[in-house]
Short mmCIF file of C-alpha atoms in Angstrom, two decimals:
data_model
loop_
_atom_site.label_atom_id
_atom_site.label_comp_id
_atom_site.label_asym_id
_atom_site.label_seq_id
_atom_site.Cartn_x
_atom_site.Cartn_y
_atom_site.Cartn_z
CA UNK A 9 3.64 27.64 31.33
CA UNK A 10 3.10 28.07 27.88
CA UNK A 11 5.17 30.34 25.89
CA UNK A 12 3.02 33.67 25.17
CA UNK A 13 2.73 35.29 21.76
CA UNK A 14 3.62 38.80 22.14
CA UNK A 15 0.23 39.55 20.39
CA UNK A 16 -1.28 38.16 23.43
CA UNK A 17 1.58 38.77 26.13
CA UNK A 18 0.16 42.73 25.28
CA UNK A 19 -3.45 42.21 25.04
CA UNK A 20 -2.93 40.33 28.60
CA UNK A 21 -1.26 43.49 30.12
CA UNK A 22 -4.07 45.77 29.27
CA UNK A 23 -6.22 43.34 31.32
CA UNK A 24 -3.58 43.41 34.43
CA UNK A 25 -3.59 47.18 34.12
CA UNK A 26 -7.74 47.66 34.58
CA UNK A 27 -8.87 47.61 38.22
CA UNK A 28 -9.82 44.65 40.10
CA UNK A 29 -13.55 44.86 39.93
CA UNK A 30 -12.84 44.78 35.66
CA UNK A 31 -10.13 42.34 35.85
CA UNK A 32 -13.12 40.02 37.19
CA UNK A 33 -15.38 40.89 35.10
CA UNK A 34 -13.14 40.24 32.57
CA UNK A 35 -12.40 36.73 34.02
CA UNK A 36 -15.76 36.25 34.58
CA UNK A 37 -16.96 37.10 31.04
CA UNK A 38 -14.40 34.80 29.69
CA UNK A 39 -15.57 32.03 32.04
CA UNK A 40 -18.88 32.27 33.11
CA UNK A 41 -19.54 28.54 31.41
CA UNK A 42 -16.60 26.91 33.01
CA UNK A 43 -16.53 29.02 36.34
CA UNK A 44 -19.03 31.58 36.22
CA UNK A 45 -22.45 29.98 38.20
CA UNK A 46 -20.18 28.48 40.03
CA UNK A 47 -17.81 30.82 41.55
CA UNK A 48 -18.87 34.20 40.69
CA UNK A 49 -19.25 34.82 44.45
CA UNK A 50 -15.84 33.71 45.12
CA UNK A 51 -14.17 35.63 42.79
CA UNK A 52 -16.27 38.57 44.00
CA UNK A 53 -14.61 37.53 46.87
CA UNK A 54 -11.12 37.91 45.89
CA UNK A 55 -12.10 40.93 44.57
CA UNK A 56 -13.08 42.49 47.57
CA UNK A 57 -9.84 41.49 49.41
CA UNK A 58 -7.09 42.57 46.74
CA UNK A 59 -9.18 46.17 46.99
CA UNK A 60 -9.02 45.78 50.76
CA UNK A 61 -4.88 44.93 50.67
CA UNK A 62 -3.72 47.59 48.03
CA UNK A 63 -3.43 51.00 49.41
CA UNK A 64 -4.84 52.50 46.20
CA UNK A 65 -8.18 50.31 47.01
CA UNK A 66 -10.48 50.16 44.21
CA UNK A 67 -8.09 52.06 41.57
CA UNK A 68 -5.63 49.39 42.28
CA UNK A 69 -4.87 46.63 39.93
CA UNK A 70 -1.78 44.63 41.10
CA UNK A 71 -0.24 43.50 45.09
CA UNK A 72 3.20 43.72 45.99
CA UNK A 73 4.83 40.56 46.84
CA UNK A 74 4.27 40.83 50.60
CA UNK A 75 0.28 41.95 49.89
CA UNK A 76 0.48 38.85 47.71
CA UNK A 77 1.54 37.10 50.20
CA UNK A 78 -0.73 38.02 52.50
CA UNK A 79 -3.84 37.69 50.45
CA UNK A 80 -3.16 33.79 49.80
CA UNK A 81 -3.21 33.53 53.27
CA UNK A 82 -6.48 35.15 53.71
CA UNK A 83 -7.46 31.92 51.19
CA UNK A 84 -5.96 29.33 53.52
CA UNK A 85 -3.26 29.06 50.53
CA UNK A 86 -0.23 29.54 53.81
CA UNK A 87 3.01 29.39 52.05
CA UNK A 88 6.87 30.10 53.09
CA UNK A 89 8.36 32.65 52.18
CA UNK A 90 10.36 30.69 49.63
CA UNK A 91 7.60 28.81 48.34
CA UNK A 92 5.52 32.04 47.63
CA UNK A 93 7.92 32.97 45.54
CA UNK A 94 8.08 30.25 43.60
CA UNK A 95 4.33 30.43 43.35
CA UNK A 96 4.71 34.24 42.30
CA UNK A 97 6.98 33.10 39.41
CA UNK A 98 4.34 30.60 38.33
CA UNK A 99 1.12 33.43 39.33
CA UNK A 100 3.12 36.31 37.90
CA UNK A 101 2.48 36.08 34.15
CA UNK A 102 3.84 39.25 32.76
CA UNK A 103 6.88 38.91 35.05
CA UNK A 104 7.10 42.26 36.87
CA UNK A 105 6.88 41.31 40.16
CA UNK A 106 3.50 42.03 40.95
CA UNK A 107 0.33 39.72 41.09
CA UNK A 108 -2.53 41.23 39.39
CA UNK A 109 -5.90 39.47 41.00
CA UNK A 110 -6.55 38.41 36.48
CA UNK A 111 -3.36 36.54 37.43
CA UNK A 112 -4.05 35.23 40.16
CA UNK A 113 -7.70 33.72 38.72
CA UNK A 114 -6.05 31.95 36.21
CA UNK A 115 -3.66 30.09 38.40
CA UNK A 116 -5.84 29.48 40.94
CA UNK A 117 -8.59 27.96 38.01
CA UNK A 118 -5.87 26.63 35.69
CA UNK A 119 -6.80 28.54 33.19
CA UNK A 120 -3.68 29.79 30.45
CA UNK A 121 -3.83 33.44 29.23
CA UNK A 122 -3.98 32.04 25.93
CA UNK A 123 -7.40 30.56 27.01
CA UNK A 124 -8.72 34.23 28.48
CA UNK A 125 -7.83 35.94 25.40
CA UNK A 126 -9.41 33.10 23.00
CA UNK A 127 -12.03 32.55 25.74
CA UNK A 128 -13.71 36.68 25.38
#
C-alpha cells in the first residue's frame, strides 16, 4: 500500500469513524460507476452483517479483530488465524487494530484511500 498523505490519512479517519450504513454510502457515492449497479446489494450486505457482529449495532463503526475475523468468514473469505492477521495489516488502513467495514470495501474492491477521497 501506498504511502498516505496525512491530509488524506485524516480525511480517511473521519470516514472510519461514521457508522456503517454512512461508511457505505460513502463507498458507494465514491463508486457507484465502478461498483455501484453492480454491487450495491452486496455491500448492503456487508453492511447488515458488521451491524449484526458489533455489539453497538448500528452506532458501530469498526470490528475487533476476532468480529473481523468472523465476518470474513460469513463471506466464505476462511482464514487462519495467522493469515487474518496478515490480512488485517493489509485491511487495517489507519493501523489501530480495528477493521472499519470503509476498510474493508476498499480491500475487498482494490480500491486505495487515495482513490475514495479523489473519487467523492
Amino acid at each position: 500500500m501506498a504511502e498516505l498523505k496525512c491530509d488524506e490519512l485524516e480525511e480517511f479517519k473521519l470516514v472510519t469513524a461514521k457508522p456503517y450504513d454512512r461508511q457505505a454510502v460513502f463507498f458507494l457515492n465514491a463508486f457507484w460507476t465502478e461498483f455501484g449497479e453492480s454491487d450495491a446489494e452486496r455491500v448492503w450486505e456487508v453492511t447488515h452483517k458488521f451491524v449484526e457482529l458489533d455489539d453497538r449495532g448500528k452506532a458501530g463503526n469498526e470490528l475487533d479483530e476476532f468480529k473481523a475475523h468472523k465476518l470474513l468468514e460469513e463471506f466464505g473469505e476462511t482464514l487462519t488465524v495467522l493469515k487474518m492477521r496478515e490480512a488485517l495489516r493489509k485491511i487495517d488502513v489507519d493501523s489501530n487494530k480495528q477493521m472499519a467495514e470503509i476498510e474493508y470495501l476498499l480491500y475487498r474492491y482494490g480500491e486505495s484511500v487515495t482513490e475514495l477521497i479523489l473519487a467523492r
